[in-house]
Short mmCIF file of C-alpha atoms and ligand atoms in Angstrom, two decimals:
data_model
loop_
_atom_site.label_atom_id
_atom_site.label_comp_id
_atom_site.label_asym_id
_atom_site.label_seq_id
_atom_site.Cartn_x
_atom_site.Cartn_y
_atom_site.Cartn_z
CA UNK A 1 -0.14 0.12 -19.07
CA UNK A 2 0.29 -3.14 -17.17
CA UNK A 3 2.68 -1.54 -14.72
CA UNK A 4 1.54 2.07 -15.01
CA UNK A 5 -0.53 2.28 -11.86
CA UNK A 6 2.44 1.05 -9.83
CA UNK A 7 4.94 3.55 -11.22
CA UNK A 8 5.83 6.86 -9.66
CA UNK A 9 5.45 9.92 -11.86
CA UNK A 10 2.13 8.82 -13.30
CA UNK A 11 -0.59 11.44 -12.95
CA UNK A 12 -3.20 9.89 -10.65
CA UNK A 13 -5.99 11.35 -12.77
CA UNK A 14 -4.90 9.30 -15.74
CA UNK A 15 -5.92 6.16 -13.86
CA UNK A 16 -9.25 7.59 -12.70
CA UNK A 17 -11.36 6.32 -15.61
CA UNK A 18 -10.20 2.81 -14.75
CA UNK A 19 -12.24 1.16 -12.03
CA UNK A 20 -10.67 -1.84 -10.34
CA UNK A 21 -12.78 -4.93 -9.70
CA UNK A 22 -12.00 -8.00 -7.68
CA UNK A 23 -12.30 -10.64 -10.40
CA UNK A 24 -15.66 -12.04 -9.35
CA UNK A 25 -18.78 -11.89 -11.56
CA UNK A 26 -20.83 -10.31 -8.78
CA UNK A 27 -18.43 -7.44 -8.21
CA UNK A 28 -18.24 -6.91 -11.97
CA UNK A 29 -22.02 -6.64 -12.12
CA UNK A 30 -22.13 -4.22 -9.17
CA UNK A 31 -19.42 -2.11 -10.78
CA UNK A 32 -21.02 -2.00 -14.22
CA UNK A 33 -24.41 -1.21 -12.62
CA UNK A 34 -22.99 2.03 -11.18
CA UNK A 35 -22.85 3.50 -14.68
CA UNK A 36 -24.78 1.48 -17.23
CA UNK A 37 -23.45 3.29 -20.31
CA UNK A 38 -20.14 4.38 -18.93
CA UNK A 39 -17.90 1.40 -19.39
CA UNK A 40 -16.23 0.64 -22.72
CA UNK A 41 -14.56 -2.61 -21.78
CA UNK A 42 -13.70 -5.02 -19.02
CA UNK A 43 -10.08 -6.13 -18.98
CA UNK A 44 -8.88 -9.09 -16.98
CA UNK A 45 -5.90 -11.32 -16.59
CA UNK A 46 -7.46 -14.82 -16.62
CA UNK A 47 -5.08 -16.17 -14.00
CA UNK A 48 -6.56 -13.86 -11.36
CA UNK A 49 -10.17 -14.98 -11.78
CA UNK A 50 -11.61 -16.70 -8.72
CA UNK A 51 -12.85 -19.37 -8.52
CA UNK A 52 -10.72 -20.41 -11.46
CA UNK A 53 -13.32 -22.53 -13.23
CA UNK A 54 -15.42 -22.40 -16.44
CA UNK A 55 -18.59 -21.22 -14.69
CA UNK A 56 -16.92 -18.05 -13.37
CA UNK A 57 -15.66 -17.19 -16.83
CA UNK A 58 -19.09 -17.81 -18.37
CA UNK A 59 -20.72 -15.62 -15.73
CA UNK A 60 -18.23 -12.83 -16.38
CA UNK A 61 -18.91 -12.98 -20.11
CA UNK A 62 -22.68 -12.94 -19.49
CA UNK A 63 -22.50 -9.95 -17.15
CA UNK A 64 -20.34 -7.98 -19.59
CA UNK A 65 -22.49 -8.85 -22.60
CA UNK A 66 -25.71 -7.93 -20.84
CA UNK A 67 -24.17 -4.52 -20.08
CA UNK A 68 -22.96 -4.04 -23.67
CA UNK A 69 -19.34 -4.00 -22.54
CA UNK A 70 -16.46 -5.53 -24.46
CA UNK A 71 -14.34 -8.14 -22.72
CA UNK A 72 -10.56 -8.09 -23.09
CA UNK A 73 -8.45 -10.99 -21.87
CA UNK A 74 -4.86 -10.12 -21.13
CA UNK A 75 -3.27 -13.51 -21.90
CA UNK A 76 0.23 -12.03 -22.09
CA UNK A 77 1.26 -14.23 -19.19
CA UNK A 78 -1.05 -17.20 -19.64
CA UNK A 79 -1.22 -17.57 -23.43
CA UNK A 80 -0.02 -20.87 -24.96
CA UNK A 81 0.84 -22.39 -21.59
CA UNK A 82 -2.13 -24.56 -20.63
CA UNK A 83 -3.49 -24.78 -24.17
CA UNK A 84 -2.36 -23.18 -27.40
CA UNK A 85 -5.62 -21.23 -27.27
CA UNK A 86 -4.84 -19.91 -23.81
CA UNK A 87 -6.94 -20.01 -20.68
CA UNK A 88 -9.98 -18.99 -22.75
CA UNK A 89 -9.76 -22.28 -24.64
CA UNK A 90 -9.56 -24.23 -21.38
CA UNK A 91 -12.48 -22.31 -19.90
CA UNK A 92 -14.60 -22.47 -23.04
CA UNK A 93 -15.19 -18.74 -23.54
CA UNK A 94 -14.25 -16.30 -26.30
CA UNK A 95 -13.55 -12.70 -25.32
CA UNK A 96 -13.89 -9.83 -27.80
CA UNK A 97 -10.20 -8.96 -27.66
CA UNK A 98 -7.15 -10.88 -26.46
CA UNK A 99 -3.57 -9.79 -25.93
CA UNK A 100 -0.76 -12.32 -26.11
CA UNK A 101 3.01 -12.12 -25.94
CA UNK A 102 5.67 -13.82 -23.80
CA UNK A 103 5.45 -17.54 -24.62
CA UNK A 104 4.80 -16.97 -28.32
CA UNK A 105 8.19 -15.37 -28.92
CA UNK A 106 10.45 -17.59 -26.86
CA UNK A 107 12.16 -14.51 -25.47
CA UNK A 108 12.09 -12.45 -28.65
CA UNK A 109 10.14 -9.19 -28.63
CA UNK A 110 6.64 -9.86 -29.92
CA UNK A 111 3.08 -9.14 -28.84
CA UNK A 112 -0.25 -9.40 -30.57
CA UNK A 113 -3.71 -7.95 -30.15
CA UNK A 114 -6.36 -10.32 -31.49
CA UNK A 115 -10.10 -10.05 -31.66
CA UNK A 116 -13.24 -10.73 -33.57
CA UNK A 117 -13.68 -9.02 -36.92
CA UNK A 118 -16.22 -6.38 -35.89
CA UNK A 119 -13.87 -5.12 -33.22
CA UNK A 120 -10.58 -5.44 -35.09
CA UNK A 121 -11.99 -3.82 -38.23
CA UNK A 122 -11.70 -0.42 -36.57
CA UNK A 123 -7.93 -0.77 -36.35
CA UNK A 124 -7.16 0.53 -39.86
CA UNK A 125 -9.19 3.63 -39.07
CA UNK A 126 -7.07 4.20 -35.95
CA UNK A 127 -3.62 3.95 -37.45
CA UNK A 128 -0.74 3.58 -35.06
CA UNK A 129 2.97 3.34 -35.65
CA UNK A 130 6.12 3.00 -33.64
CA UNK A 131 9.85 2.90 -34.14
CA UNK A 132 9.92 -0.87 -34.24
CA UNK A 133 6.51 -1.46 -35.77
CA UNK A 134 7.91 -2.98 -38.96
CA UNK A 135 10.56 -5.02 -37.16
CA UNK A 136 10.26 -8.65 -38.27
CA UNK A 137 12.56 -10.62 -35.97
CA UNK A 138 9.81 -11.14 -33.41
CA UNK A 139 7.39 -12.32 -36.09
CA UNK A 140 9.87 -14.89 -37.39
CA UNK A 141 10.53 -16.06 -33.84
CA UNK A 142 6.80 -16.32 -33.16
CA UNK A 143 6.10 -18.37 -36.27
CA UNK A 144 8.90 -20.81 -35.39
CA UNK A 145 7.91 -20.93 -31.74
CA UNK A 146 4.23 -21.58 -32.44
CA UNK A 147 5.17 -24.35 -34.84
CA UNK A 148 7.28 -26.00 -32.13
CA UNK A 149 4.66 -25.52 -29.41
CA UNK A 150 2.04 -27.18 -31.58
CA UNK A 151 4.17 -29.99 -33.04
CA UNK A 152 5.44 -31.01 -29.62
CA UNK A 153 2.27 -30.36 -27.64
CA UNK A 154 4.22 -28.10 -25.33
CA UNK A 155 1.32 -27.25 -22.97
CA UNK A 156 0.95 -30.90 -21.88
CA UNK A 157 4.69 -31.15 -21.19
CA UNK A 158 4.70 -27.87 -19.26
CA UNK A 159 1.76 -29.05 -17.16
CA UNK A 160 3.40 -32.38 -16.34
CA UNK A 161 6.70 -30.76 -15.38
CA UNK A 162 4.98 -28.10 -13.29
CA UNK A 163 2.98 -30.69 -11.41
CA UNK A 164 6.12 -32.75 -10.84
CA UNK A 165 7.81 -29.71 -9.30
CA UNK A 166 4.82 -28.83 -7.11
CA UNK A 167 4.22 -32.37 -5.85
CA UNK A 168 7.91 -33.07 -5.32
CA UNK A 169 8.46 -29.82 -3.48
CA UNK A 170 5.52 -30.33 -1.15
CA UNK A 171 6.68 -33.80 -0.27
CA UNK A 172 10.15 -32.48 0.58
CA UNK A 173 8.86 -29.50 2.56
CA UNK A 174 6.63 -31.80 4.59
CA UNK A 175 9.41 -34.26 5.26
CA UNK A 176 11.53 -31.43 6.71
CA UNK A 177 8.59 -29.86 8.51
CA UNK A 178 9.22 -26.41 7.01
CA UNK A 179 6.20 -24.16 6.57
CA UNK A 180 6.36 -23.63 2.83
CA UNK A 181 4.05 -24.84 0.13
CA UNK A 182 4.25 -24.99 -3.66
CA UNK A 183 1.07 -24.29 -5.60
CA UNK A 184 -0.23 -23.72 -9.11
CA UNK A 185 -0.89 -20.02 -9.67
CA UNK A 186 -3.38 -21.00 -10.95
CA UNK A 187 -2.01 -23.54 -13.45
CA UNK A 188 0.89 -25.93 -12.73
CA UNK A 189 2.81 -24.33 -15.61
CA UNK A 190 3.11 -21.27 -13.36
CA UNK A 191 4.19 -22.65 -9.99
CA UNK A 192 4.80 -20.47 -6.98
CA UNK A 193 5.72 -20.86 -3.31
CA UNK A 194 3.92 -19.60 -0.25
CA UNK A 195 5.50 -19.44 3.18
CA UNK A 196 2.80 -20.48 5.56
CA UNK A 197 4.08 -19.95 9.10
CA UNK A 198 1.21 -18.21 10.93
CA UNK A 199 3.74 -15.81 12.44
CA UNK A 200 4.45 -13.34 9.64
CA UNK A 201 7.92 -12.53 10.90
CA UNK A 202 8.88 -16.19 10.95
CA UNK A 203 7.35 -16.74 7.52
CA UNK A 204 9.42 -13.88 6.11
CA UNK A 205 12.56 -15.17 7.75
CA UNK A 206 12.04 -18.63 6.29
CA UNK A 207 11.35 -17.12 2.88
CA UNK A 208 14.46 -14.97 2.99
CA UNK A 209 16.68 -17.88 4.04
CA UNK A 210 15.27 -20.13 1.36
CA UNK A 211 15.69 -17.81 -1.60
CA UNK A 212 19.14 -16.61 -0.58
CA UNK A 213 20.35 -20.15 -0.21
CA UNK A 214 18.93 -21.89 -3.29
CA UNK A 215 20.75 -19.39 -5.52
CA UNK A 216 24.02 -20.18 -3.75
CA UNK A 217 23.40 -23.87 -4.43
CA UNK A 218 22.74 -23.65 -8.13
CA UNK A 219 19.01 -23.04 -8.46
CA UNK A 220 17.90 -19.66 -9.70
CA UNK A 221 14.51 -18.77 -8.28
CA UNK A 222 12.89 -15.44 -7.67
CA UNK A 223 11.17 -14.39 -4.50
CA UNK A 224 8.61 -11.92 -5.85
CA UNK A 225 6.88 -13.72 -8.67
CA UNK A 226 5.51 -17.01 -9.85
CA UNK A 227 7.85 -19.17 -11.90
CA UNK A 228 7.38 -20.41 -15.44
CA UNK A 229 8.02 -23.94 -16.58
CA UNK A 230 9.89 -23.92 -19.83
CA UNK A 231 9.72 -26.45 -22.64
CA UNK A 232 13.39 -27.24 -22.08
CA UNK A 233 12.67 -28.46 -18.52
CA UNK A 234 12.85 -32.25 -18.46
CA UNK A 235 12.04 -34.54 -15.54
CA UNK A 236 15.75 -34.70 -14.70
CA UNK A 237 15.96 -30.91 -14.46
CA UNK A 238 12.96 -30.76 -12.16
CA UNK A 239 14.46 -33.50 -10.01
CA UNK A 240 17.75 -31.64 -9.77
CA UNK A 241 15.91 -28.52 -8.70
CA UNK A 242 14.15 -30.63 -6.07
CA UNK A 243 17.50 -31.96 -4.86
CA UNK A 244 18.66 -28.41 -4.25
CA UNK A 245 15.42 -27.63 -2.41
CA UNK A 246 15.82 -30.78 -0.34
CA UNK A 247 19.36 -29.84 0.61
CA UNK A 248 18.49 -26.24 1.43
CA UNK A 249 15.36 -27.08 3.44
CA UNK A 250 17.37 -29.71 5.31
CA UNK A 251 20.02 -27.14 6.20
CA UNK A 252 17.36 -24.67 7.26
CA UNK A 253 15.73 -27.17 9.53
CA UNK A 254 19.00 -27.40 11.44
CA UNK A 255 19.39 -23.63 11.84
CA UNK A 256 15.79 -22.55 12.40
CA UNK B 1 19.99 -33.44 -20.83
CA UNK B 2 23.46 -32.25 -20.00
CA UNK B 3 24.56 -32.00 -16.43
CA UNK B 4 27.54 -29.79 -15.88
CA UNK B 5 27.47 -29.49 -12.15
CA UNK B 6 26.93 -31.74 -9.22
CA UNK B 7 23.80 -30.45 -7.54
CA UNK B 8 23.33 -29.02 -5.07
CA UNK B 9 26.53 -27.05 -5.49
CA UNK B 10 28.77 -28.42 -2.74
CA UNK B 11 30.70 -25.22 -2.26
CA UNK B 12 28.29 -22.33 -2.08
CA UNK B 13 28.52 -20.03 -5.07
CA UNK B 14 30.01 -16.58 -4.81
CA UNK B 15 29.00 -13.62 -6.95
CA UNK B 16 32.01 -11.29 -6.90
CA UNK B 17 32.06 -10.52 -10.62
CA UNK B 18 28.31 -9.84 -10.66
CA UNK B 19 28.80 -7.48 -7.75
CA UNK B 20 31.67 -5.71 -9.45
CA UNK B 21 29.80 -5.27 -12.73
CA UNK B 22 26.73 -4.12 -10.88
CA UNK B 23 28.68 -1.37 -9.13
CA UNK B 24 30.11 -0.25 -12.48
CA UNK B 25 26.74 -0.37 -14.20
CA UNK B 26 25.11 1.66 -11.43
CA UNK B 27 27.33 4.59 -12.44
CA UNK B 28 25.60 4.82 -15.81
CA UNK B 29 22.34 2.83 -15.82
CA UNK B 30 19.54 3.25 -13.28
CA UNK B 31 19.25 -0.02 -11.34
CA UNK B 32 22.21 -1.36 -13.30
CA UNK B 33 20.36 -2.96 -16.18
CA UNK B 34 17.34 -3.11 -18.43
CA UNK B 35 14.87 -3.56 -15.59
CA UNK B 36 14.36 -1.02 -12.85
CA UNK B 37 14.53 -3.72 -10.21
CA UNK B 38 17.54 -3.92 -7.94
CA UNK B 39 19.04 -7.32 -7.10
CA UNK B 40 17.12 -8.50 -4.03
CA UNK B 41 20.15 -9.82 -2.20
CA UNK B 42 23.80 -8.87 -1.87
CA UNK B 43 24.79 -12.32 -3.14
CA UNK B 44 22.96 -12.52 -6.42
CA UNK B 45 23.75 -13.60 -9.98
CA UNK B 46 22.86 -10.21 -11.44
CA UNK B 47 24.38 -10.87 -14.85
CA UNK B 48 24.23 -14.01 -16.93
CA UNK B 49 26.65 -14.76 -19.69
CA UNK B 50 25.11 -17.67 -21.53
CA UNK B 51 22.18 -20.00 -21.51
CA UNK B 52 21.22 -23.37 -22.84
CA UNK B 53 17.85 -24.95 -22.30
CA UNK B 54 16.84 -24.25 -18.73
CA UNK B 55 20.41 -23.68 -17.58
CA UNK B 56 22.07 -20.32 -17.18
CA UNK B 57 25.69 -19.44 -16.47
CA UNK B 58 26.42 -16.22 -14.67
CA UNK B 59 29.49 -14.02 -15.07
CA UNK B 60 31.15 -15.74 -12.10
CA UNK B 61 30.92 -19.04 -13.96
CA UNK B 62 28.19 -20.43 -11.71
CA UNK B 63 25.76 -22.79 -13.41
CA UNK B 64 22.15 -22.51 -12.34
CA UNK B 65 18.96 -24.32 -13.19
CA UNK B 66 16.27 -21.74 -13.76
CA UNK B 67 12.52 -21.64 -13.84
CA UNK B 68 12.41 -17.88 -14.07
CA UNK B 69 12.63 -17.54 -17.83
CA UNK B 70 9.93 -16.23 -20.10
CA UNK B 71 9.68 -13.19 -17.95
CA UNK B 72 12.94 -11.56 -18.74
CA UNK B 73 12.86 -8.55 -16.57
CA UNK B 74 13.63 -9.90 -13.14
CA UNK B 75 17.28 -10.11 -13.93
CA UNK B 76 19.56 -9.04 -16.73
CA UNK B 77 19.59 -12.38 -18.41
CA UNK B 78 17.92 -11.48 -21.68
CA UNK B 79 16.60 -14.44 -23.57
CA UNK B 80 17.99 -17.22 -21.52
CA UNK B 81 15.71 -20.04 -22.36
CA UNK B 82 15.60 -20.58 -26.03
CA UNK B 83 15.14 -23.43 -28.42
CA UNK B 84 18.42 -24.54 -29.96
CA UNK B 85 16.96 -23.97 -33.42
CA UNK B 86 16.65 -20.32 -32.79
CA UNK B 87 20.09 -19.63 -31.41
C1 PLP C 301 -0.62 -10.14 -17.48
C2 PLP C 301 0.42 -9.26 -18.10
N1 PLP C 301 0.08 -8.35 -19.03
C3 PLP C 301 0.99 -7.57 -19.62
C4 PLP C 301 2.33 -7.63 -19.26
C5 PLP C 301 3.30 -6.71 -19.94
O1 PLP C 301 2.94 -6.38 -21.21
P1 PLP C 301 3.83 -5.33 -22.04
O2 PLP C 301 5.25 -5.83 -22.01
O3 PLP C 301 3.25 -5.35 -23.39
O4 PLP C 301 3.72 -4.04 -21.33
C6 PLP C 301 2.74 -8.54 -18.27
C7 PLP C 301 4.13 -8.69 -17.81
O5 PLP C 301 5.10 -8.19 -18.26
C8 PLP C 301 1.76 -9.39 -17.70
O6 PLP C 301 2.11 -10.29 -16.77
#
C-alpha cells in the first residue's frame, strides 16, 4: 500500500478512491468539503505534516472529526523514535488508528495496527489471515525491543545523537564552504542532507561526489532517503562519521 | 565501543566481491536481492556479511559505520543493527 502508487503494473483505477492532500489542515478541509459523506478516513505520515507543531495536528484532528472521518496515523517510520508513544504523544493528539512497525522489532518482521476500542472491535468480524500470521519471532523481538527502549529511554539517546550529527556536520560543511546542510526530517532521530547550491547541476554533482566518496572511506550513507539514528550509535560513532565527512568534504573542496 | 578501523579509511575501499556477487545474483534474482532497488553506484557495498552495533562489514571485508539501519530495504544487509541480546 505504502509503495503501491509508485509501482508499475498497478491499475490506476485502484488508486482513484484515494485523494492526495498536502498535509495542511486547510487543504484537508477543502478536500473533505468536496464530498461531505464520501471519505472514510484520513491517513497521514506524521513526519510530513507542516508546520510540524502541535497546533497543526490539533487542527487536523478537529477538521477530520467535524467531518465524521477517522484519522489514521502511519507511524511505521516515526514510532518509538521521539517518544515511545510516537509523534502523536509528542504532539498531544490521539488518532483513531495507528500503524507501527520498524523500530519496535529491531529489524525483525513485525507490524501492528492499533486503535481505540470502537474501531478495533470490528476486526474480529473482518477476519484476515496470512501465511505468516501466526509467526511469533517478530512478537518476541518486539517485546524484548520495547522493554529495552523503555528501560534505557532510547528516544532521548536517539535525539541527542541525531542532533550531534546534524550540528557537527553543519559546522564541518560550513568550514569547508560546501553547499550541503544536515537537517532533522523532521526530528533529529531522522537526519537527512540537502545539497543547497542554487545551480541544480552543481548541487547534483556535489551530492554525487559526496555519497560515492563517503562509502569508499568507511561510512555507509544512502543518497535517496533520510537516515535513522540507532540505539547502538554512541558519541564516538557519530564523531567518527563526522571525521569521514570532514575528510571527504575537504577533498571535495580541492577538486570542485 | 570497538573501533576496528582507522577512519576515514586511508586507502579507499574497493568492492570487487560485491560486484562479482551482484553479477551472479542478477542472473537469478531481479535487482540482485530482496529489494527491487539497484545499487546506486558502481562502487557500492551491495552485500554485507556481518554486523555489530552500528557497524557493518561487507563481503569485501570493508568495515563501515552506518546510519541506514532500521530501514532494511536499501541494501541487502538484512538486520544489521541489532541489540547483542537478540543475536
Ligand atoms: C511511513 C511508512 N509507512 C509504511 C511503510 C511500509 O510498511 P509495510 O512494510 O507494512 O508495507 C514504510 C516504509 O517501508 C513507511 O516509511
